[in-house]
N, CA, C and O atoms as a printed pandas DataFrame, in Angstrom:
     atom_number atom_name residue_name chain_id  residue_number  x_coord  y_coord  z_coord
0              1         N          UNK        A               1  -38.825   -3.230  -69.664
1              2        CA          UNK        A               1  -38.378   -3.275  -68.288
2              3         C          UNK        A               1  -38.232   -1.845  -67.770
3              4         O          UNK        A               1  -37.387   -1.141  -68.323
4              5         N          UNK        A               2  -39.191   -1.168  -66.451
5              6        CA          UNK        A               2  -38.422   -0.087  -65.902
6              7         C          UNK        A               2  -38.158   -0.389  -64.831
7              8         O          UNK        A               2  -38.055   -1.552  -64.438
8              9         N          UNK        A               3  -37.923    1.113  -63.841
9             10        CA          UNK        A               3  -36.744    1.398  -63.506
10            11         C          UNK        A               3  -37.006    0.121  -62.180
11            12         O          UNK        A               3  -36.097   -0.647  -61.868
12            13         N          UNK        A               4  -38.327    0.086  -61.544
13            14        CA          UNK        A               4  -38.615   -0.539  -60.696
14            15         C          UNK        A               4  -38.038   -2.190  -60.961
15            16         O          UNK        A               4  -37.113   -2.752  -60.376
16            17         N          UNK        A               5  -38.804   -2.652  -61.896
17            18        CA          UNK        A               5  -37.794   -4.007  -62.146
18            19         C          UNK        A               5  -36.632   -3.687  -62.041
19            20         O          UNK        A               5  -36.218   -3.803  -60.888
20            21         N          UNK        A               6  -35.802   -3.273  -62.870
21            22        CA          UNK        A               6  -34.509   -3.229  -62.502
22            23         C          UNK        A               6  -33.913   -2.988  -61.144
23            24         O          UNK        A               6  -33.106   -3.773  -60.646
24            25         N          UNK        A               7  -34.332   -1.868  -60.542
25            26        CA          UNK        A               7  -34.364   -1.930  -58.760
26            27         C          UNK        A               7  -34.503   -3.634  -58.221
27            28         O          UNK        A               7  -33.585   -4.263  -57.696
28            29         N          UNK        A               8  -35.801   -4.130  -58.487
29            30        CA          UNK        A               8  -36.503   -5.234  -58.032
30            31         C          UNK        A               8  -35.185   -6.173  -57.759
31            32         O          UNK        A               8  -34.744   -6.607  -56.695
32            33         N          UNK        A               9  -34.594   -6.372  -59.463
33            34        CA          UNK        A               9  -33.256   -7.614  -59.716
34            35         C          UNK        A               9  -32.331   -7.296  -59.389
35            36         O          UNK        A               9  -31.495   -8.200  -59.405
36            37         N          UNK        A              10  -31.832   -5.956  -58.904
37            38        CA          UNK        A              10  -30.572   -5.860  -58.215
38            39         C          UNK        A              10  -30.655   -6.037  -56.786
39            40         O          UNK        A              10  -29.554   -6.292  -56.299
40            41         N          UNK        A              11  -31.742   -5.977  -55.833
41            42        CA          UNK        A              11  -31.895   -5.892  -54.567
42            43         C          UNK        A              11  -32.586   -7.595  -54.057
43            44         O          UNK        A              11  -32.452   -8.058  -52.924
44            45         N          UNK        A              12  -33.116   -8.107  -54.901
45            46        CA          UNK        A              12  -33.386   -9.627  -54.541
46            47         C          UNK        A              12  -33.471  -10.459  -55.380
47            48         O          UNK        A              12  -34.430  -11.203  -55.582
48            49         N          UNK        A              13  -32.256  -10.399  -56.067
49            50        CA          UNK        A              13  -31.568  -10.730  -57.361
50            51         C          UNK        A              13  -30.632  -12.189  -56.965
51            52         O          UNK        A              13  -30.061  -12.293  -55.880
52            53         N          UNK        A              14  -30.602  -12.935  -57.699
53            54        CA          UNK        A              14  -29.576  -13.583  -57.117
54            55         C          UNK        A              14  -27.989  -13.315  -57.386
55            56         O          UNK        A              14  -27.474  -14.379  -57.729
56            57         N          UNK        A              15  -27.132  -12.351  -57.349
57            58        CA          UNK        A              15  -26.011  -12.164  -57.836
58            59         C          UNK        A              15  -24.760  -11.983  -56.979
59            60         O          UNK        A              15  -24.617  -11.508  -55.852
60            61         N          UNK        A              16  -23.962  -12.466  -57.789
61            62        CA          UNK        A              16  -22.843  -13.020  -56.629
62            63         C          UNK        A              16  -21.935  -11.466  -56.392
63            64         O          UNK        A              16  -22.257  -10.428  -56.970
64            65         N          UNK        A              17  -21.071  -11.551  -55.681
65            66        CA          UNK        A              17  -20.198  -10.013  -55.237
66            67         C          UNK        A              17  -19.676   -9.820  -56.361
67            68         O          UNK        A              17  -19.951   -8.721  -56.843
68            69         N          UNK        A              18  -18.985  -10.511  -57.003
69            70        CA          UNK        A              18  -18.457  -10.075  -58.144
70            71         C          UNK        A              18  -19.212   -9.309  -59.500
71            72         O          UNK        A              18  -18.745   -8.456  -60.255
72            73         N          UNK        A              19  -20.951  -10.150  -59.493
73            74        CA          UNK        A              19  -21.472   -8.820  -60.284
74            75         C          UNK        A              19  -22.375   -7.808  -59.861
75            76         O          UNK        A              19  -23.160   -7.097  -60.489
76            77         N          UNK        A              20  -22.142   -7.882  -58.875
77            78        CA          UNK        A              20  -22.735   -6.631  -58.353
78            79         C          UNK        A              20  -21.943   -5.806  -58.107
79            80         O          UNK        A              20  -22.306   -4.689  -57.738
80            81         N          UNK        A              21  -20.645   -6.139  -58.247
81            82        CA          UNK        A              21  -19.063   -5.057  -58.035
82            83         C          UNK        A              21  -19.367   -4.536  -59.838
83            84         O          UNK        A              21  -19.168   -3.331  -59.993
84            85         N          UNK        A              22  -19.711   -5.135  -60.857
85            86        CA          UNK        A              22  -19.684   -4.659  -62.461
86            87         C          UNK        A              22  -20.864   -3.956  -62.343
87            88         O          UNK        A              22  -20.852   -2.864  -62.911
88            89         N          UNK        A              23  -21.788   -4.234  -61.825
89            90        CA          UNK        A              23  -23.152   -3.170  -61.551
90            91         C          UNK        A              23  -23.008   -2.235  -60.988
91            92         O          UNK        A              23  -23.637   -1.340  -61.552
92            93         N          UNK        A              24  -22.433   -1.843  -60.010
93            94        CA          UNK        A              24  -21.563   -0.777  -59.125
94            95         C          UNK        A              24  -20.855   -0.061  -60.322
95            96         O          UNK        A              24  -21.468    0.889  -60.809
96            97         N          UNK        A              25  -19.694   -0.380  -60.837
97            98        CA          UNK        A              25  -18.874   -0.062  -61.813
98            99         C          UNK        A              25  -19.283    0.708  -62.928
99           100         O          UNK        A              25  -18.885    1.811  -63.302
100          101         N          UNK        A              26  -20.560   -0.419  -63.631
101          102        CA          UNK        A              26  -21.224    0.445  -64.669
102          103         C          UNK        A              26  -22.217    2.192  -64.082
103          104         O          UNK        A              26  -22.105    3.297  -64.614
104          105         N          UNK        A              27  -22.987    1.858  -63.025
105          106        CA          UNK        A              27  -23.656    2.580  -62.585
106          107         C          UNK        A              27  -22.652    4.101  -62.200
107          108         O          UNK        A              27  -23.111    5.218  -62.443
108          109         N          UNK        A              28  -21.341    3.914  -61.616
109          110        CA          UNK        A              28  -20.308    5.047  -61.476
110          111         C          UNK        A              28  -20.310    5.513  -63.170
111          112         O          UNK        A              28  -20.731    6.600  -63.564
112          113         N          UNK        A              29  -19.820    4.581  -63.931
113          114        CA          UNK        A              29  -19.392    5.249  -65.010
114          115         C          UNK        A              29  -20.582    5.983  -65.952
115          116         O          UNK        A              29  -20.407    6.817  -66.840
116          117         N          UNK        A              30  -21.343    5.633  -65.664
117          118        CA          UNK        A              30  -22.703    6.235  -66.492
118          119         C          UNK        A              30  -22.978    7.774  -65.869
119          120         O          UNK        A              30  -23.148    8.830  -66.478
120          121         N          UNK        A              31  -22.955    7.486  -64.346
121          122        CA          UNK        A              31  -22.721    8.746  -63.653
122          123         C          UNK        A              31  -21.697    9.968  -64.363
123          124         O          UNK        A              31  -22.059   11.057  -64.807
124          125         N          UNK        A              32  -20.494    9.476  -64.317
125          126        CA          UNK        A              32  -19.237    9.874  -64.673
126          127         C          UNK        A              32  -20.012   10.818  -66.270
127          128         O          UNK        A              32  -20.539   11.922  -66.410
128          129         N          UNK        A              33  -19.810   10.072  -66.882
129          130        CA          UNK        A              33  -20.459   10.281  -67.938
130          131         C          UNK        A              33  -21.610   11.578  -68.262
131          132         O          UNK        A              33  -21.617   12.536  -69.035
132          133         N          UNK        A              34  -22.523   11.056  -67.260
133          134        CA          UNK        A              34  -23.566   12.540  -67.325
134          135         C          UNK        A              34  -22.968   13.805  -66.804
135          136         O          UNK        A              34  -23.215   14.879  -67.353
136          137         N          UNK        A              35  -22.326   13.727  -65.943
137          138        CA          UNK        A              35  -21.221   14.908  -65.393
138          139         C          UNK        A              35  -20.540   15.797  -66.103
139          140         O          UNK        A              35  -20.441   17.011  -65.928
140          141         N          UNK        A              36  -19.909   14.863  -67.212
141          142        CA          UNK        A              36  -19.085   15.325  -68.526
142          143         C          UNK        A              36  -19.780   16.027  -69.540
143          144         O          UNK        A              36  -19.357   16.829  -70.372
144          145         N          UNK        A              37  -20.962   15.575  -69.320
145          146        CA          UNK        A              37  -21.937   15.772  -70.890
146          147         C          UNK        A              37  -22.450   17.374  -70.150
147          148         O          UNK        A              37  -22.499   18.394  -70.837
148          149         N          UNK        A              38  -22.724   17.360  -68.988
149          150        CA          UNK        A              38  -23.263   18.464  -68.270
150          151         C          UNK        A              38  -22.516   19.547  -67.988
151          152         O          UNK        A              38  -22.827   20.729  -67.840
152          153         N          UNK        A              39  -21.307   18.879  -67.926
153          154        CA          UNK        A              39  -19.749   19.887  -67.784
154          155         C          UNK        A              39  -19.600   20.648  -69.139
155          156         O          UNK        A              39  -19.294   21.835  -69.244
156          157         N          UNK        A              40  -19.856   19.809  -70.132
157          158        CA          UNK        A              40  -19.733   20.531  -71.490
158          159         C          UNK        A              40  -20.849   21.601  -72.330
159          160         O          UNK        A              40  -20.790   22.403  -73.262
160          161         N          UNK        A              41  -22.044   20.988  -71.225
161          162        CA          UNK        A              41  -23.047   22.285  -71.877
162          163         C          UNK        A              41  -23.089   23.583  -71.338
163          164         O          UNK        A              41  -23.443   24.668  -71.799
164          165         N          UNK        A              42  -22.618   23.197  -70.192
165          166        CA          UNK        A              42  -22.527   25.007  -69.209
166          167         C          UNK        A              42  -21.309   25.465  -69.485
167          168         O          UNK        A              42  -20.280   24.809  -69.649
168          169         N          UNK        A              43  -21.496   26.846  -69.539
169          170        CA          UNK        A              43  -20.119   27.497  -69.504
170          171         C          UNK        A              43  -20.201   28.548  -68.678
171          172         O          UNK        A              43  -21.285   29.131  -68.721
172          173         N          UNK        A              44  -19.157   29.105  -67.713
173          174        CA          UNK        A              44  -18.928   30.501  -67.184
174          175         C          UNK        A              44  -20.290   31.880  -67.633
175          176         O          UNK        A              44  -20.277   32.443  -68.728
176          177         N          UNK        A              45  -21.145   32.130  -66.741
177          178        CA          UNK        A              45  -22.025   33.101  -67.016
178          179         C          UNK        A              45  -23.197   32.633  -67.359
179          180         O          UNK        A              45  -24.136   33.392  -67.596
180          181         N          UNK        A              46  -23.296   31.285  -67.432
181          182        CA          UNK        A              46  -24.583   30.711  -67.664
182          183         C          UNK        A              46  -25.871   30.796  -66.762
183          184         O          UNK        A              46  -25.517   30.232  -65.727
184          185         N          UNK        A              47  -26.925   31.122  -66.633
185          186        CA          UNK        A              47  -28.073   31.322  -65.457
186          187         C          UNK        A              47  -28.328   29.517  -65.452
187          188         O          UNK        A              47  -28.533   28.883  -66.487
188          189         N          UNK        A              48  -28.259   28.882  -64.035
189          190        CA          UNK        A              48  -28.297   27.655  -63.881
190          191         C          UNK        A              48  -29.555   27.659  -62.464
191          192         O          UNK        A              48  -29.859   28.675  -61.840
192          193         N          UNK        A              49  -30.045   26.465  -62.243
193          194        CA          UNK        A              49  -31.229   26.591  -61.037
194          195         C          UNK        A              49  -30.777   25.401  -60.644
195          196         O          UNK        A              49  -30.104   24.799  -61.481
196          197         N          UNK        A              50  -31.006   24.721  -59.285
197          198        CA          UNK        A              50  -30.851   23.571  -58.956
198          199         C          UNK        A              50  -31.458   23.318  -57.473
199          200         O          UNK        A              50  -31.735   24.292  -56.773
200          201         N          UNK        A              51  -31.674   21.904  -56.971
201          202        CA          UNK        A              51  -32.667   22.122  -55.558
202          203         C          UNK        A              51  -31.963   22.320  -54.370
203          204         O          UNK        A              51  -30.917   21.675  -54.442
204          205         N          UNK        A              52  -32.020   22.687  -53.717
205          206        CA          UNK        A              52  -31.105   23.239  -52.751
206          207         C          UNK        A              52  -31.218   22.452  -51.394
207          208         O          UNK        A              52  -31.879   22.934  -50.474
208          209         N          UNK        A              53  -30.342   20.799  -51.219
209          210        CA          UNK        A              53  -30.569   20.081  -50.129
210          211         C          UNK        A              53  -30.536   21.087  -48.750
211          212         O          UNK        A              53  -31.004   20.548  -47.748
212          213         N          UNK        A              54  -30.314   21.713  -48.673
213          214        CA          UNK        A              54  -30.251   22.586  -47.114
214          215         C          UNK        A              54  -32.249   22.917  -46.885
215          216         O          UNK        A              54  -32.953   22.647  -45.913
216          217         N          UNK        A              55  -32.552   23.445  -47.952
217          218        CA          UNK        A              55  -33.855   23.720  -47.311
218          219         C          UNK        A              55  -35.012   23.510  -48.289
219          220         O          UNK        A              55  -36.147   23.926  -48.052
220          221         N          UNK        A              56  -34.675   22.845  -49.397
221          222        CA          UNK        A              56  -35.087   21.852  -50.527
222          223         C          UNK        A              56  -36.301   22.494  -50.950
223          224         O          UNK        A              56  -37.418   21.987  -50.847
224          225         N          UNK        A              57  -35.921   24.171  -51.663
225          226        CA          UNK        A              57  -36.239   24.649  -52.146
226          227         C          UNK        A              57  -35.452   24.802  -53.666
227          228         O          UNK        A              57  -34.416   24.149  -53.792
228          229         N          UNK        A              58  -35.793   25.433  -54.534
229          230        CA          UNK        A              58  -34.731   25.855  -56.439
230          231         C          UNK        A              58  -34.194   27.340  -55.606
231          232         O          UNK        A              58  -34.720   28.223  -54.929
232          233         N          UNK        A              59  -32.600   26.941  -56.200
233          234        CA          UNK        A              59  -31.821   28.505  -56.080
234          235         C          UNK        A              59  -31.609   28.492  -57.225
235          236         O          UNK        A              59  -31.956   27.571  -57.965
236          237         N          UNK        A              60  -30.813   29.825  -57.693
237          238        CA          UNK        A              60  -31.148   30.220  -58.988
238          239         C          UNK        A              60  -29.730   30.815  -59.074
239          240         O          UNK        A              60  -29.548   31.306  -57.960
240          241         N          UNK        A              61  -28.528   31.044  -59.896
241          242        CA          UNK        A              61  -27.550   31.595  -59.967
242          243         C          UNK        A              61  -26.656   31.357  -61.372
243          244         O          UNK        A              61  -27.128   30.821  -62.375
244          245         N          UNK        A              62  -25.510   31.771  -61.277
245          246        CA          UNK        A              62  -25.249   31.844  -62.689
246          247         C          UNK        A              62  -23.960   31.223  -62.454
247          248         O          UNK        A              62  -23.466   31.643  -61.407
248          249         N          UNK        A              63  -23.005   30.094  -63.254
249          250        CA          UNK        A              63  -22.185   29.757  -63.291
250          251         C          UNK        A              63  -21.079   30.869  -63.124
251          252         O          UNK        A              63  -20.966   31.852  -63.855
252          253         N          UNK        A              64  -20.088   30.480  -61.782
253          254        CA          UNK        A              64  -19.154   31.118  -62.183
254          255         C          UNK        A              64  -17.578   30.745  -62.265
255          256         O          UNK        A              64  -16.718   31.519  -62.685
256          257         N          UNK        A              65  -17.362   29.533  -61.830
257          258        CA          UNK        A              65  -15.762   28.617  -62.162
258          259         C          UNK        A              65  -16.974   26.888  -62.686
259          260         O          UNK        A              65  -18.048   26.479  -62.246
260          261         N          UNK        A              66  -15.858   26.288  -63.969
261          262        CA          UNK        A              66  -15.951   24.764  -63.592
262          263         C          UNK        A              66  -14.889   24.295  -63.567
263          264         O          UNK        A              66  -13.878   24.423  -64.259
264          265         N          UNK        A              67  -15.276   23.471  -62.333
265          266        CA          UNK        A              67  -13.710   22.716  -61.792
266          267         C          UNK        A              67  -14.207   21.073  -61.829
267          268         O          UNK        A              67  -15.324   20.743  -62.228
268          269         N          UNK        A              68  -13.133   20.070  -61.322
269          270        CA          UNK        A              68  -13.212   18.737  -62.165
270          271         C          UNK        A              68  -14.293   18.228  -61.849
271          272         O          UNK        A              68  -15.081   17.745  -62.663
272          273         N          UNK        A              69  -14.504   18.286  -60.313
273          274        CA          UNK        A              69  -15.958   17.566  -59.831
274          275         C          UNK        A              69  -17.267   18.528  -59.174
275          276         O          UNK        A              69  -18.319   18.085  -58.713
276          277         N          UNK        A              70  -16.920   19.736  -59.269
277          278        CA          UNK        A              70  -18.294   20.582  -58.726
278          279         C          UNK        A              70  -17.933   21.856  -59.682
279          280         O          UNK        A              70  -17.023   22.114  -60.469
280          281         N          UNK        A              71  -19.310   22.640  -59.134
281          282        CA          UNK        A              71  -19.435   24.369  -60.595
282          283         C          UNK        A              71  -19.523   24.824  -59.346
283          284         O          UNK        A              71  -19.992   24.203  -58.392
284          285         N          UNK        A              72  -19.095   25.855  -59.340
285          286        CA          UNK        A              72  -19.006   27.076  -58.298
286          287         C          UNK        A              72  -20.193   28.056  -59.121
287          288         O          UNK        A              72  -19.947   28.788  -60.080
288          289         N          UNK        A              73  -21.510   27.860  -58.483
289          290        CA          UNK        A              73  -22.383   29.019  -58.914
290          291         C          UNK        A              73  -22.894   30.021  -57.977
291          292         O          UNK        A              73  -23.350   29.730  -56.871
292          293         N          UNK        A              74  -22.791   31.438  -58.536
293          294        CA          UNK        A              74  -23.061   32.625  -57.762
294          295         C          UNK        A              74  -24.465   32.940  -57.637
295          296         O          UNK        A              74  -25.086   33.426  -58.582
296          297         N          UNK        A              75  -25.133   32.625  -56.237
297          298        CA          UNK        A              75  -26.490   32.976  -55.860
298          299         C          UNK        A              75  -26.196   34.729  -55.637
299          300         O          UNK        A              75  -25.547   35.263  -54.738
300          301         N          UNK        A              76  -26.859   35.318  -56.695
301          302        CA          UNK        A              76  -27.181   37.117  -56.258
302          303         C          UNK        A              76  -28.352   37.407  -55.612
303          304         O          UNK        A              76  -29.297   37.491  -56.397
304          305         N          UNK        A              77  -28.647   37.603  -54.389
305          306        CA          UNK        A              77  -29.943   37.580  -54.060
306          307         C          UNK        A              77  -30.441   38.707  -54.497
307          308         O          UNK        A              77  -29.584   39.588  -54.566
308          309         N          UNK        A              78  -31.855   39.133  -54.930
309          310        CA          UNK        A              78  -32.164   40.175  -55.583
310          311         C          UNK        A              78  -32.579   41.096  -54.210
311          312         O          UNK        A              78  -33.132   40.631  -53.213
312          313         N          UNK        A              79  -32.139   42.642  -54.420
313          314        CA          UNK        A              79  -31.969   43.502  -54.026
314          315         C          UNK        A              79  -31.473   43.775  -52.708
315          316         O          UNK        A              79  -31.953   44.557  -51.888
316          317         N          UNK        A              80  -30.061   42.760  -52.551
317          318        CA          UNK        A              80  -29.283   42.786  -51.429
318          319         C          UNK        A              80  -27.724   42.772  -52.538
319          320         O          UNK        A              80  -27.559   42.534  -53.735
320          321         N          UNK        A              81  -26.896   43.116  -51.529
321          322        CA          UNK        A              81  -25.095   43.612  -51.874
322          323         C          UNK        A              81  -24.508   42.076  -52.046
323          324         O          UNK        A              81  -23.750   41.752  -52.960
324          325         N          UNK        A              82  -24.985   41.184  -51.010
325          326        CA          UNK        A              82  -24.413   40.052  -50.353
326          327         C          UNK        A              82  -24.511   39.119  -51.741
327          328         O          UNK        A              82  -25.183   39.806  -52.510
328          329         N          UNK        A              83  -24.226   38.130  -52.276
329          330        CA          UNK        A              83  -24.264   37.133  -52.600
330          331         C          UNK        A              83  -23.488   35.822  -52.202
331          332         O          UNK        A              83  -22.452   35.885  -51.540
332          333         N          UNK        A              84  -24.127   34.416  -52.710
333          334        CA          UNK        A              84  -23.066   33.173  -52.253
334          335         C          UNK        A              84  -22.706   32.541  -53.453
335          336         O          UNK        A              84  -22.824   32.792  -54.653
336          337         N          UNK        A              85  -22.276   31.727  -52.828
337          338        CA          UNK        A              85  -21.191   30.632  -54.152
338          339         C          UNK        A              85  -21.382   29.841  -53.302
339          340         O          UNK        A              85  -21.399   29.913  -52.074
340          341         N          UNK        A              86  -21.624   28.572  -54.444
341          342        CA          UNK        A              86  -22.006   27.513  -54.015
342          343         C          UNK        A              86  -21.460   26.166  -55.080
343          344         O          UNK        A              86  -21.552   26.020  -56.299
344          345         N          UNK        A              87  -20.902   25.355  -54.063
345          346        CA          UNK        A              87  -19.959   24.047  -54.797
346          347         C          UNK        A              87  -21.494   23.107  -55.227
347          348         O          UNK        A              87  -22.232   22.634  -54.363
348          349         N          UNK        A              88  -21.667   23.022  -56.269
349          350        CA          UNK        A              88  -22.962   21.884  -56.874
350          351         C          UNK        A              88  -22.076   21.064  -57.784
351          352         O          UNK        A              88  -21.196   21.486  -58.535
352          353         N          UNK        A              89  -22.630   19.285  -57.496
353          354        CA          UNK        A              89  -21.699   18.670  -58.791
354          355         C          UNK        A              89  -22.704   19.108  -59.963
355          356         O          UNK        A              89  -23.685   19.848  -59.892
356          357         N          UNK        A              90  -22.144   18.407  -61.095
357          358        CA          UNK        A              90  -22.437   19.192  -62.336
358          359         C          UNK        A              90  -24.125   18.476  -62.497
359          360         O          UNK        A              90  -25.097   19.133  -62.872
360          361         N          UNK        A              91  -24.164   16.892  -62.088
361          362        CA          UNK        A              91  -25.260   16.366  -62.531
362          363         C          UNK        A              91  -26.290   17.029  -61.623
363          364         O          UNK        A              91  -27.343   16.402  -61.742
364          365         N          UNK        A              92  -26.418   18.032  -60.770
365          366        CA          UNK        A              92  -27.311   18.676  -59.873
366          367         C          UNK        A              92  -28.049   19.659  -60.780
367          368         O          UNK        A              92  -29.255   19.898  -60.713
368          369         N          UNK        A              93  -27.191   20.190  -61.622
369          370        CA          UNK        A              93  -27.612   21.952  -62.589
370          371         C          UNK        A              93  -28.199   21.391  -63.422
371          372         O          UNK        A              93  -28.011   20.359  -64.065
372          373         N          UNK        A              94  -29.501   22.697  -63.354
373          374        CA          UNK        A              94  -30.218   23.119  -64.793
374          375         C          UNK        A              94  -30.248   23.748  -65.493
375          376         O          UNK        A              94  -29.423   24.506  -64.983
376          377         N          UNK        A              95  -30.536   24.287  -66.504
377          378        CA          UNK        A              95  -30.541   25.556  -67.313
378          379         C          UNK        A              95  -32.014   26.377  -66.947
379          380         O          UNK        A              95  -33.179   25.981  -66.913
380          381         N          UNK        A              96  -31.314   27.854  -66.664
381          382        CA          UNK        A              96  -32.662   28.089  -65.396
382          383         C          UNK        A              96  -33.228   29.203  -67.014
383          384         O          UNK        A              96  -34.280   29.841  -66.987
């Protein structure tokens, strides 16, 4: 079964509110889950890349706080003073 079936049976599925509230449920916690696992491989100073919904291009920066639900990573733009920080949840980062 991929992902498409599974799409297929949840969207013209026959299932009542109640399991599609445990499908909801599971789907958060699996989320939850990758967050944690992702929270635990980065650490402070790490070079991380991720796509950048504003103009959905890869920025490139280096971890610099993790906090419970987003990483604060520092974009240095190369050969300017300026840099940003930027709130990404954890399941967004890569290892650049």
């Amino acid at each position: 079964m991929d992902i498409k079936d599974i799409n297929s049976a949840i969207m013209f599925g026959n299932f009542t509110n109640e399991q599609l509230n445990s499908i909801g449920d599971a789907i958060r916690y699996a989320r939850a889950q990758l967050t944690q696992q992702k929270k635990r491989e980065l650490s402070v100073g790490d070079s991380v890349k991720f796509r950048n919904s504003r103009t959905g291009g890869i920025t490139f920066g280096t971890v610099k706080k993790i906090n419970i639900k987003y990483i604060i990573v520092n974009e240095a733009k190369p050969g300017s003073i300026v840099s940003s920080n930027w709130r990404v949840p954890a399941n967004m980062l890569e290892a650049a």
